[in-house]
Amino acid sequence: LAKTTQPISMDSYEGQEVNITCSHNNIATNDYITWYQQFPSQGPRFIIQGYKTKVTNEVASLFIPADRKSSTLSLPRVSLSDTAVYYCLVGGAGTASKLTFGTGTRLQVTL
Amino acid sequence: GAGVSQSPRYKVAKRGQDVALRCDPISGHVSLFWYQQALGQGPEFLTYFQNEAQLDKSGLPSDRFFAERPEGSVSTLKIQRTQQEDSAVYLCASSFGGSGETQYFGPGTRLLVL
């Protein structure tokens, strides 16, 4: 199984850009990388998914280097409501049991 | 509703009791996943269904855990003879296609075994 690690916590001020990195050294060729946001007492909420290079949607960007051993979630201009735990998820293509969540990063946004 | 729903939201069980947790996936979603999330940790994969077929149950921690999805829609996760270490949040997710597609999660069921 892919071992997937993230920084335990990060702090940011409102309005700043936040970059959260996930390390997944054992990623397999067909694995996808997905990022989720989780608030207390709620299930994870989908943010963005990618396979390689860069993906952007209306809320975030995902950067994946050529070797795919890491990925970076970029949140532009965070607000207080972005305070949450962020997880990367690696795997899924063809074999569900390879689905591995990262250790999670607790983001605290303050004024 | 448009999202994944789970019931009950909270369950307290005495050690040794059997519990059943229900998941209603998004209508039309082929794939359904169960995860276990311990306090302060990321979700861990338990089992995966594609329609009514349980394609992967390698994450189930013991033979006390059993999941089914008989008609390819609603799923039930059953835990027999609950133990204190079973206390966790049990998350259900569904996706439109296979296991590599975006998963949409329910709110989870928080199980506390006393």
PDB file of C-alpha atoms in Angstrom:
ATOM      1  CA  LEU A   1       0.000   0.000   0.000  1.00  0.00           C
ATOM      2  CA  ALA A   2       1.134   3.548  -0.670  1.00  0.00           C
ATOM      3  CA  LYS A   3       2.360   5.308   2.441  1.00  0.00           C
ATOM      4  CA  THR A   4       0.912   8.781   2.336  1.00  0.00           C
ATOM      5  CA  THR A   5       2.113  11.533   4.647  1.00  0.00           C
ATOM      6  CA  GLN A   6       1.184  15.167   5.193  1.00  0.00           C
ATOM      7  CA  PRO A   7       2.203  17.924   7.622  1.00  0.00           C
ATOM      8  CA  ILE A   8       0.179  17.649  10.789  1.00  0.00           C
ATOM      9  CA  SER A   9      -0.891  21.274  10.856  1.00  0.00           C
ATOM     10  CA  MET A  10      -0.557  24.637   9.156  1.00  0.00           C
ATOM     11  CA  ASP A  11      -1.529  28.158  10.122  1.00  0.00           C
ATOM     12  CA  SER A  12      -2.481  30.963   7.768  1.00  0.00           C
ATOM     13  CA  TYR A  13      -3.957  34.407   7.783  1.00  0.00           C
ATOM     14  CA  GLU A  14      -7.123  35.168   5.914  1.00  0.00           C
ATOM     15  CA  GLY A  15      -6.486  36.202   2.332  1.00  0.00           C
ATOM     16  CA  GLN A  16      -3.221  34.316   1.940  1.00  0.00           C
ATOM     17  CA  GLU A  17      -2.487  31.452  -0.409  1.00  0.00           C
ATOM     18  CA  VAL A  18      -1.985  28.099   1.303  1.00  0.00           C
ATOM     19  CA  ASN A  19      -0.071  25.161  -0.145  1.00  0.00           C
ATOM     20  CA  ILE A  20      -0.427  21.728   1.448  1.00  0.00           C
ATOM     21  CA  THR A  21       1.864  18.951   0.298  1.00  0.00           C
ATOM     22  CA  CYS A  22       1.249  15.217   0.353  1.00  0.00           C
ATOM     23  CA  SER A  23       4.045  12.691  -0.001  1.00  0.00           C
ATOM     24  CA  HIS A  24       3.179   9.397  -1.685  1.00  0.00           C
ATOM     25  CA  ASN A  25       6.433   7.688  -2.585  1.00  0.00           C
ATOM     26  CA  ASN A  26       4.848   4.348  -3.462  1.00  0.00           C
ATOM     27  CA  ILE A  27       2.198   5.660  -5.838  1.00  0.00           C
ATOM     28  CA  ALA A  28       1.334   3.185  -8.585  1.00  0.00           C
ATOM     29  CA  THR A  29       1.162   3.966 -12.277  1.00  0.00           C
ATOM     30  CA  ASN A  30      -2.628   4.089 -12.461  1.00  0.00           C
ATOM     31  CA  ASP A  31      -3.305   5.740  -9.115  1.00  0.00           C
ATOM     32  CA  TYR A  32      -5.222   8.998  -8.963  1.00  0.00           C
ATOM     33  CA  ILE A  33      -4.628  11.740  -6.385  1.00  0.00           C
ATOM     34  CA  THR A  34      -7.668  13.289  -4.770  1.00  0.00           C
ATOM     35  CA  TRP A  35      -7.955  15.945  -2.070  1.00  0.00           C
ATOM     36  CA  TYR A  36     -10.743  16.225   0.464  1.00  0.00           C
ATOM     37  CA  GLN A  37     -11.747  18.758   3.100  1.00  0.00           C
ATOM     38  CA  GLN A  38     -13.279  17.596   6.357  1.00  0.00           C
ATOM     39  CA  PHE A  39     -15.061  19.624   9.005  1.00  0.00           C
ATOM     40  CA  PRO A  40     -15.795  18.218  12.473  1.00  0.00           C
ATOM     41  CA  SER A  41     -18.645  15.703  12.544  1.00  0.00           C
ATOM     42  CA  GLN A  42     -18.919  15.691   8.743  1.00  0.00           C
ATOM     43  CA  GLY A  43     -17.753  13.388   6.006  1.00  0.00           C
ATOM     44  CA  PRO A  44     -14.900  14.394   3.710  1.00  0.00           C
ATOM     45  CA  ARG A  45     -15.874  16.776   0.947  1.00  0.00           C
ATOM     46  CA  PHE A  46     -14.292  16.537  -2.506  1.00  0.00           C
ATOM     47  CA  ILE A  47     -11.997  19.391  -3.518  1.00  0.00           C
ATOM     48  CA  ILE A  48     -10.018  18.325  -6.570  1.00  0.00           C
ATOM     49  CA  GLN A  49      -8.623  15.267  -8.363  1.00  0.00           C
ATOM     50  CA  GLY A  50      -5.691  14.816 -10.708  1.00  0.00           C
ATOM     51  CA  TYR A  51      -3.347  12.332 -12.285  1.00  0.00           C
ATOM     52  CA  LYS A  52      -0.380  14.408 -13.432  1.00  0.00           C
ATOM     53  CA  THR A  53       0.799  17.989 -14.041  1.00  0.00           C
ATOM     54  CA  LYS A  54      -1.674  20.643 -12.957  1.00  0.00           C
ATOM     55  CA  VAL A  55      -5.407  20.706 -12.440  1.00  0.00           C
ATOM     56  CA  THR A  56      -7.426  23.778 -11.519  1.00  0.00           C
ATOM     57  CA  ASN A  57     -11.053  24.257 -10.594  1.00  0.00           C
ATOM     58  CA  GLU A  58     -13.043  27.071  -9.070  1.00  0.00           C
ATOM     59  CA  VAL A  59     -11.779  26.468  -5.532  1.00  0.00           C
ATOM     60  CA  ALA A  60      -8.257  25.037  -5.763  1.00  0.00           C
ATOM     61  CA  SER A  61      -5.306  23.945  -7.842  1.00  0.00           C
ATOM     62  CA  LEU A  62      -3.463  20.666  -7.695  1.00  0.00           C
ATOM     63  CA  PHE A  63       0.179  20.416  -8.703  1.00  0.00           C
ATOM     64  CA  ILE A  64       1.716  17.019  -9.426  1.00  0.00           C
ATOM     65  CA  PRO A  65       5.393  16.742 -10.440  1.00  0.00           C
ATOM     66  CA  ALA A  66       6.548  14.395 -13.144  1.00  0.00           C
ATOM     67  CA  ASP A  67       7.586  11.612 -10.755  1.00  0.00           C
ATOM     68  CA  ARG A  68       4.162  11.824  -9.024  1.00  0.00           C
ATOM     69  CA  LYS A  69       5.723  11.025  -5.644  1.00  0.00           C
ATOM     70  CA  SER A  70       4.126  14.094  -4.140  1.00  0.00           C
ATOM     71  CA  SER A  71       1.312  16.501  -4.795  1.00  0.00           C
ATOM     72  CA  THR A  72       0.458  20.003  -3.612  1.00  0.00           C
ATOM     73  CA  LEU A  73      -2.975  21.381  -2.975  1.00  0.00           C
ATOM     74  CA  SER A  74      -3.096  25.145  -3.424  1.00  0.00           C
ATOM     75  CA  LEU A  75      -5.899  27.186  -1.883  1.00  0.00           C
ATOM     76  CA  PRO A  76      -5.923  30.795  -3.087  1.00  0.00           C
ATOM     77  CA  ARG A  77      -6.923  33.541  -0.670  1.00  0.00           C
ATOM     78  CA  VAL A  78      -8.163  31.393   2.217  1.00  0.00           C
ATOM     79  CA  SER A  79     -10.941  32.566   4.489  1.00  0.00           C
ATOM     80  CA  LEU A  80     -11.903  31.657   8.035  1.00  0.00           C
ATOM     81  CA  SER A  81     -14.335  29.091   6.665  1.00  0.00           C
ATOM     82  CA  ASP A  82     -11.440  27.139   5.155  1.00  0.00           C
ATOM     83  CA  THR A  83     -10.353  26.092   8.644  1.00  0.00           C
ATOM     84  CA  ALA A  84     -10.621  22.316   8.422  1.00  0.00           C
ATOM     85  CA  VAL A  85      -8.614  19.123   8.026  1.00  0.00           C
ATOM     86  CA  TYR A  86      -7.384  18.382   4.518  1.00  0.00           C
ATOM     87  CA  TYR A  87      -6.656  14.858   3.308  1.00  0.00           C
ATOM     88  CA  CYS A  88      -5.052  13.524   0.187  1.00  0.00           C
ATOM     89  CA  LEU A  89      -6.265  10.189  -1.135  1.00  0.00           C
ATOM     90  CA  VAL A  90      -4.090   8.058  -3.383  1.00  0.00           C
ATOM     91  CA  GLY A  91      -5.125   5.040  -5.375  1.00  0.00           C
ATOM     92  CA  GLY A  92      -8.368   3.664  -6.675  1.00  0.00           C
ATOM     93  CA  ALA A  93      -7.762   2.792 -10.270  1.00  0.00           C
ATOM     94  CA  GLY A  94      -8.604  -0.876 -10.625  1.00  0.00           C
ATOM     95  CA  THR A  95      -8.058  -1.904  -7.019  1.00  0.00           C
ATOM     96  CA  ALA A  96     -10.126  -0.296  -4.272  1.00  0.00           C
ATOM     97  CA  SER A  97      -8.043  -1.742  -1.458  1.00  0.00           C
ATOM     98  CA  LYS A  98      -5.144   0.444  -2.510  1.00  0.00           C
ATOM     99  CA  LEU A  99      -7.104   3.527  -1.580  1.00  0.00           C
ATOM    100  CA  THR A 100      -4.979   5.226   1.058  1.00  0.00           C
ATOM    101  CA  PHE A 101      -5.785   8.462   2.821  1.00  0.00           C
ATOM    102  CA  GLY A 102      -2.993  10.685   3.995  1.00  0.00           C
ATOM    103  CA  THR A 103      -2.417  11.505   7.620  1.00  0.00           C
ATOM    104  CA  GLY A 104      -4.330  14.758   7.287  1.00  0.00           C
ATOM    105  CA  THR A 105      -3.339  18.424   7.676  1.00  0.00           C
ATOM    106  CA  ARG A 106      -5.206  20.625  10.086  1.00  0.00           C
ATOM    107  CA  LEU A 107      -5.391  24.124   8.602  1.00  0.00           C
ATOM    108  CA  GLN A 108      -6.143  26.988  10.946  1.00  0.00           C
ATOM    109  CA  VAL A 109      -7.035  30.317   9.317  1.00  0.00           C
ATOM    110  CA  THR A 110      -7.104  33.452  11.442  1.00  0.00           C
ATOM    111  CA  LEU A 111      -7.710  37.153  10.862  1.00  0.00           C
TER     112      LEU A 111
ATOM    113  CA  GLY B   1     -31.787  14.285  -1.115  1.00  0.00           C
ATOM    114  CA  ALA B   2     -28.945  14.556  -3.539  1.00  0.00           C
ATOM    115  CA  GLY B   3     -26.161  13.359  -1.262  1.00  0.00           C
ATOM    116  CA  VAL B   4     -25.104  10.203   0.505  1.00  0.00           C
ATOM    117  CA  SER B   5     -27.035   9.611   3.697  1.00  0.00           C
ATOM    118  CA  GLN B   6     -26.176   7.395   6.630  1.00  0.00           C
ATOM    119  CA  SER B   7     -28.146   6.212   9.612  1.00  0.00           C
ATOM    120  CA  PRO B   8     -28.040   6.272  12.488  1.00  0.00           C
ATOM    121  CA  ARG B   9     -25.755   9.274  12.933  1.00  0.00           C
ATOM    122  CA  TYR B  10     -24.815   8.113  16.418  1.00  0.00           C
ATOM    123  CA  LYS B  11     -24.902   4.685  17.962  1.00  0.00           C
ATOM    124  CA  VAL B  12     -23.994   3.600  21.460  1.00  0.00           C
ATOM    125  CA  ALA B  13     -23.619  -0.123  21.969  1.00  0.00           C
ATOM    126  CA  LYS B  14     -22.650  -2.287  24.877  1.00  0.00           C
ATOM    127  CA  ARG B  15     -19.690  -4.532  24.296  1.00  0.00           C
ATOM    128  CA  GLY B  16     -20.889  -7.754  22.737  1.00  0.00           C
ATOM    129  CA  GLN B  17     -23.932  -6.274  21.005  1.00  0.00           C
ATOM    130  CA  ASP B  18     -24.488  -6.471  17.266  1.00  0.00           C
ATOM    131  CA  VAL B  19     -24.952  -3.241  15.314  1.00  0.00           C
ATOM    132  CA  ALA B  20     -26.099  -2.430  11.778  1.00  0.00           C
ATOM    133  CA  LEU B  21     -25.155   0.758   9.990  1.00  0.00           C
ATOM    134  CA  ARG B  22     -27.007   1.883   6.891  1.00  0.00           C
ATOM    135  CA  CYS B  23     -25.839   3.788   3.841  1.00  0.00           C
ATOM    136  CA  ASP B  24     -27.979   5.281   1.096  1.00  0.00           C
ATOM    137  CA  PRO B  25     -25.717   6.240  -1.815  1.00  0.00           C
ATOM    138  CA  ILE B  26     -26.384   8.842  -4.457  1.00  0.00           C
ATOM    139  CA  SER B  27     -28.963   7.491  -6.880  1.00  0.00           C
ATOM    140  CA  GLY B  28     -27.345   5.864  -9.875  1.00  0.00           C
ATOM    141  CA  HIS B  29     -23.917   5.526  -8.345  1.00  0.00           C
ATOM    142  CA  VAL B  30     -22.400   2.184  -9.184  1.00  0.00           C
ATOM    143  CA  SER B  31     -19.653   2.044  -6.581  1.00  0.00           C
ATOM    144  CA  LEU B  32     -19.994   2.121  -2.817  1.00  0.00           C
ATOM    145  CA  PHE B  33     -17.224   2.229  -0.232  1.00  0.00           C
ATOM    146  CA  TRP B  34     -17.059   1.844   3.525  1.00  0.00           C
ATOM    147  CA  TYR B  35     -14.309   3.425   5.612  1.00  0.00           C
ATOM    148  CA  GLN B  36     -13.447   3.468   9.301  1.00  0.00           C
ATOM    149  CA  GLN B  37     -12.124   6.690  10.793  1.00  0.00           C
ATOM    150  CA  ALA B  38     -10.608   6.632  14.254  1.00  0.00           C
ATOM    151  CA  LEU B  39     -10.455   9.837  16.240  1.00  0.00           C
ATOM    152  CA  GLY B  40      -7.852  12.207  14.839  1.00  0.00           C
ATOM    153  CA  GLN B  41      -6.894   9.939  11.953  1.00  0.00           C
ATOM    154  CA  GLY B  42      -7.659   9.642   8.277  1.00  0.00           C
ATOM    155  CA  PRO B  43     -10.290   7.238   6.981  1.00  0.00           C
ATOM    156  CA  GLU B  44      -9.186   3.663   6.374  1.00  0.00           C
ATOM    157  CA  PHE B  45     -10.650   1.515   3.629  1.00  0.00           C
ATOM    158  CA  LEU B  46     -12.901  -1.345   4.705  1.00  0.00           C
ATOM    159  CA  THR B  47     -14.761  -2.671   1.688  1.00  0.00           C
ATOM    160  CA  TYR B  48     -15.939  -1.860  -1.833  1.00  0.00           C
ATOM    161  CA  PHE B  49     -19.010  -2.766  -3.873  1.00  0.00           C
ATOM    162  CA  GLN B  50     -19.675  -2.393  -7.534  1.00  0.00           C
ATOM    163  CA  ASN B  51     -23.431  -2.681  -7.852  1.00  0.00           C
ATOM    164  CA  GLU B  52     -24.359  -5.669  -5.674  1.00  0.00           C
ATOM    165  CA  ALA B  53     -20.988  -7.362  -5.974  1.00  0.00           C
ATOM    166  CA  GLN B  54     -18.549  -6.997  -3.116  1.00  0.00           C
ATOM    167  CA  LEU B  55     -15.322  -6.766  -5.076  1.00  0.00           C
ATOM    168  CA  ASP B  56     -12.986  -6.078  -2.206  1.00  0.00           C
ATOM    169  CA  LYS B  57     -13.351  -6.719   1.504  1.00  0.00           C
ATOM    170  CA  SER B  58      -9.691  -6.845   2.369  1.00  0.00           C
ATOM    171  CA  GLY B  59      -9.932  -3.912   4.765  1.00  0.00           C
ATOM    172  CA  LEU B  60     -12.488  -5.474   7.088  1.00  0.00           C
ATOM    173  CA  PRO B  61     -10.582  -5.878  10.378  1.00  0.00           C
ATOM    174  CA  SER B  62     -12.102  -9.179  11.447  1.00  0.00           C
ATOM    175  CA  ASP B  63     -14.778 -11.717  10.627  1.00  0.00           C
ATOM    176  CA  ARG B  64     -17.077  -9.833  12.974  1.00  0.00           C
ATOM    177  CA  PHE B  65     -17.481  -7.227  10.236  1.00  0.00           C
ATOM    178  CA  PHE B  66     -19.847  -7.953   7.387  1.00  0.00           C
ATOM    179  CA  ALA B  67     -21.196  -5.719   4.617  1.00  0.00           C
ATOM    180  CA  GLU B  68     -23.875  -6.231   2.014  1.00  0.00           C
ATOM    181  CA  ARG B  69     -25.553  -4.390  -0.812  1.00  0.00           C
ATOM    182  CA  PRO B  70     -28.148  -6.898  -2.025  1.00  0.00           C
ATOM    183  CA  GLU B  71     -29.894  -4.777  -4.662  1.00  0.00           C
ATOM    184  CA  GLY B  72     -26.990  -2.629  -5.700  1.00  0.00           C
ATOM    185  CA  SER B  73     -28.216   0.451  -3.901  1.00  0.00           C
ATOM    186  CA  VAL B  74     -28.537   0.646  -0.101  1.00  0.00           C
ATOM    187  CA  SER B  75     -25.732  -0.961   1.859  1.00  0.00           C
ATOM    188  CA  THR B  76     -25.500  -2.199   5.417  1.00  0.00           C
ATOM    189  CA  LEU B  77     -22.349  -2.632   7.471  1.00  0.00           C
ATOM    190  CA  LYS B  78     -22.891  -5.066  10.304  1.00  0.00           C
ATOM    191  CA  ILE B  79     -20.591  -5.529  13.253  1.00  0.00           C
ATOM    192  CA  GLN B  80     -21.152  -8.544  15.423  1.00  0.00           C
ATOM    193  CA  ARG B  81     -20.132  -8.843  19.069  1.00  0.00           C
ATOM    194  CA  THR B  82     -18.843  -5.290  19.178  1.00  0.00           C
ATOM    195  CA  GLN B  83     -15.604  -4.539  21.001  1.00  0.00           C
ATOM    196  CA  GLN B  84     -14.336  -1.264  22.412  1.00  0.00           C
ATOM    197  CA  GLU B  85     -11.757  -1.007  19.635  1.00  0.00           C
ATOM    198  CA  ASP B  86     -14.623  -0.840  17.133  1.00  0.00           C
ATOM    199  CA  SER B  87     -15.457   2.644  18.399  1.00  0.00           C
ATOM    200  CA  ALA B  88     -14.955   4.979  15.445  1.00  0.00           C
ATOM    201  CA  VAL B  89     -16.771   6.904  12.756  1.00  0.00           C
ATOM    202  CA  TYR B  90     -17.913   4.720   9.893  1.00  0.00           C
ATOM    203  CA  LEU B  91     -18.048   6.579   6.604  1.00  0.00           C
ATOM    204  CA  CYS B  92     -19.824   5.537   3.459  1.00  0.00           C
ATOM    205  CA  ALA B  93     -18.997   6.949   0.030  1.00  0.00           C
ATOM    206  CA  SER B  94     -20.307   6.383  -3.465  1.00  0.00           C
ATOM    207  CA  SER B  95     -19.042   7.114  -6.940  1.00  0.00           C
ATOM    208  CA  PHE B  96     -20.638   7.115 -10.350  1.00  0.00           C
ATOM    209  CA  GLY B  97     -18.149   4.742 -11.917  1.00  0.00           C
ATOM    210  CA  GLY B  98     -15.297   2.601 -10.691  1.00  0.00           C
ATOM    211  CA  SER B  99     -13.002   2.818  -7.703  1.00  0.00           C
ATOM    212  CA  GLY B 100     -10.824   5.475  -9.287  1.00  0.00           C
ATOM    213  CA  GLU B 101     -13.562   8.040  -9.686  1.00  0.00           C
ATOM    214  CA  THR B 102     -14.469  10.849  -7.354  1.00  0.00           C
ATOM    215  CA  GLN B 103     -16.090   9.613  -4.191  1.00  0.00           C
ATOM    216  CA  TYR B 104     -18.863  11.475  -2.403  1.00  0.00           C
ATOM    217  CA  PHE B 105     -19.073  10.870   1.310  1.00  0.00           C
ATOM    218  CA  GLY B 106     -21.930  10.676   3.743  1.00  0.00           C
ATOM    219  CA  PRO B 107     -21.807  12.327   7.190  1.00  0.00           C
ATOM    220  CA  GLY B 108     -20.759   9.115   8.891  1.00  0.00           C
ATOM    221  CA  THR B 109     -22.060   7.090  11.802  1.00  0.00           C
ATOM    222  CA  ARG B 110     -20.261   7.599  15.091  1.00  0.00           C
ATOM    223  CA  LEU B 111     -20.164   4.298  16.976  1.00  0.00           C
ATOM    224  CA  LEU B 112     -19.280   4.190  20.638  1.00  0.00           C
ATOM    225  CA  VAL B 113     -18.872   0.801  22.256  1.00  0.00           C
ATOM    226  CA  LEU B 114     -18.980   0.829  26.033  1.00  0.00           C
TER     227      LEU B 114
END
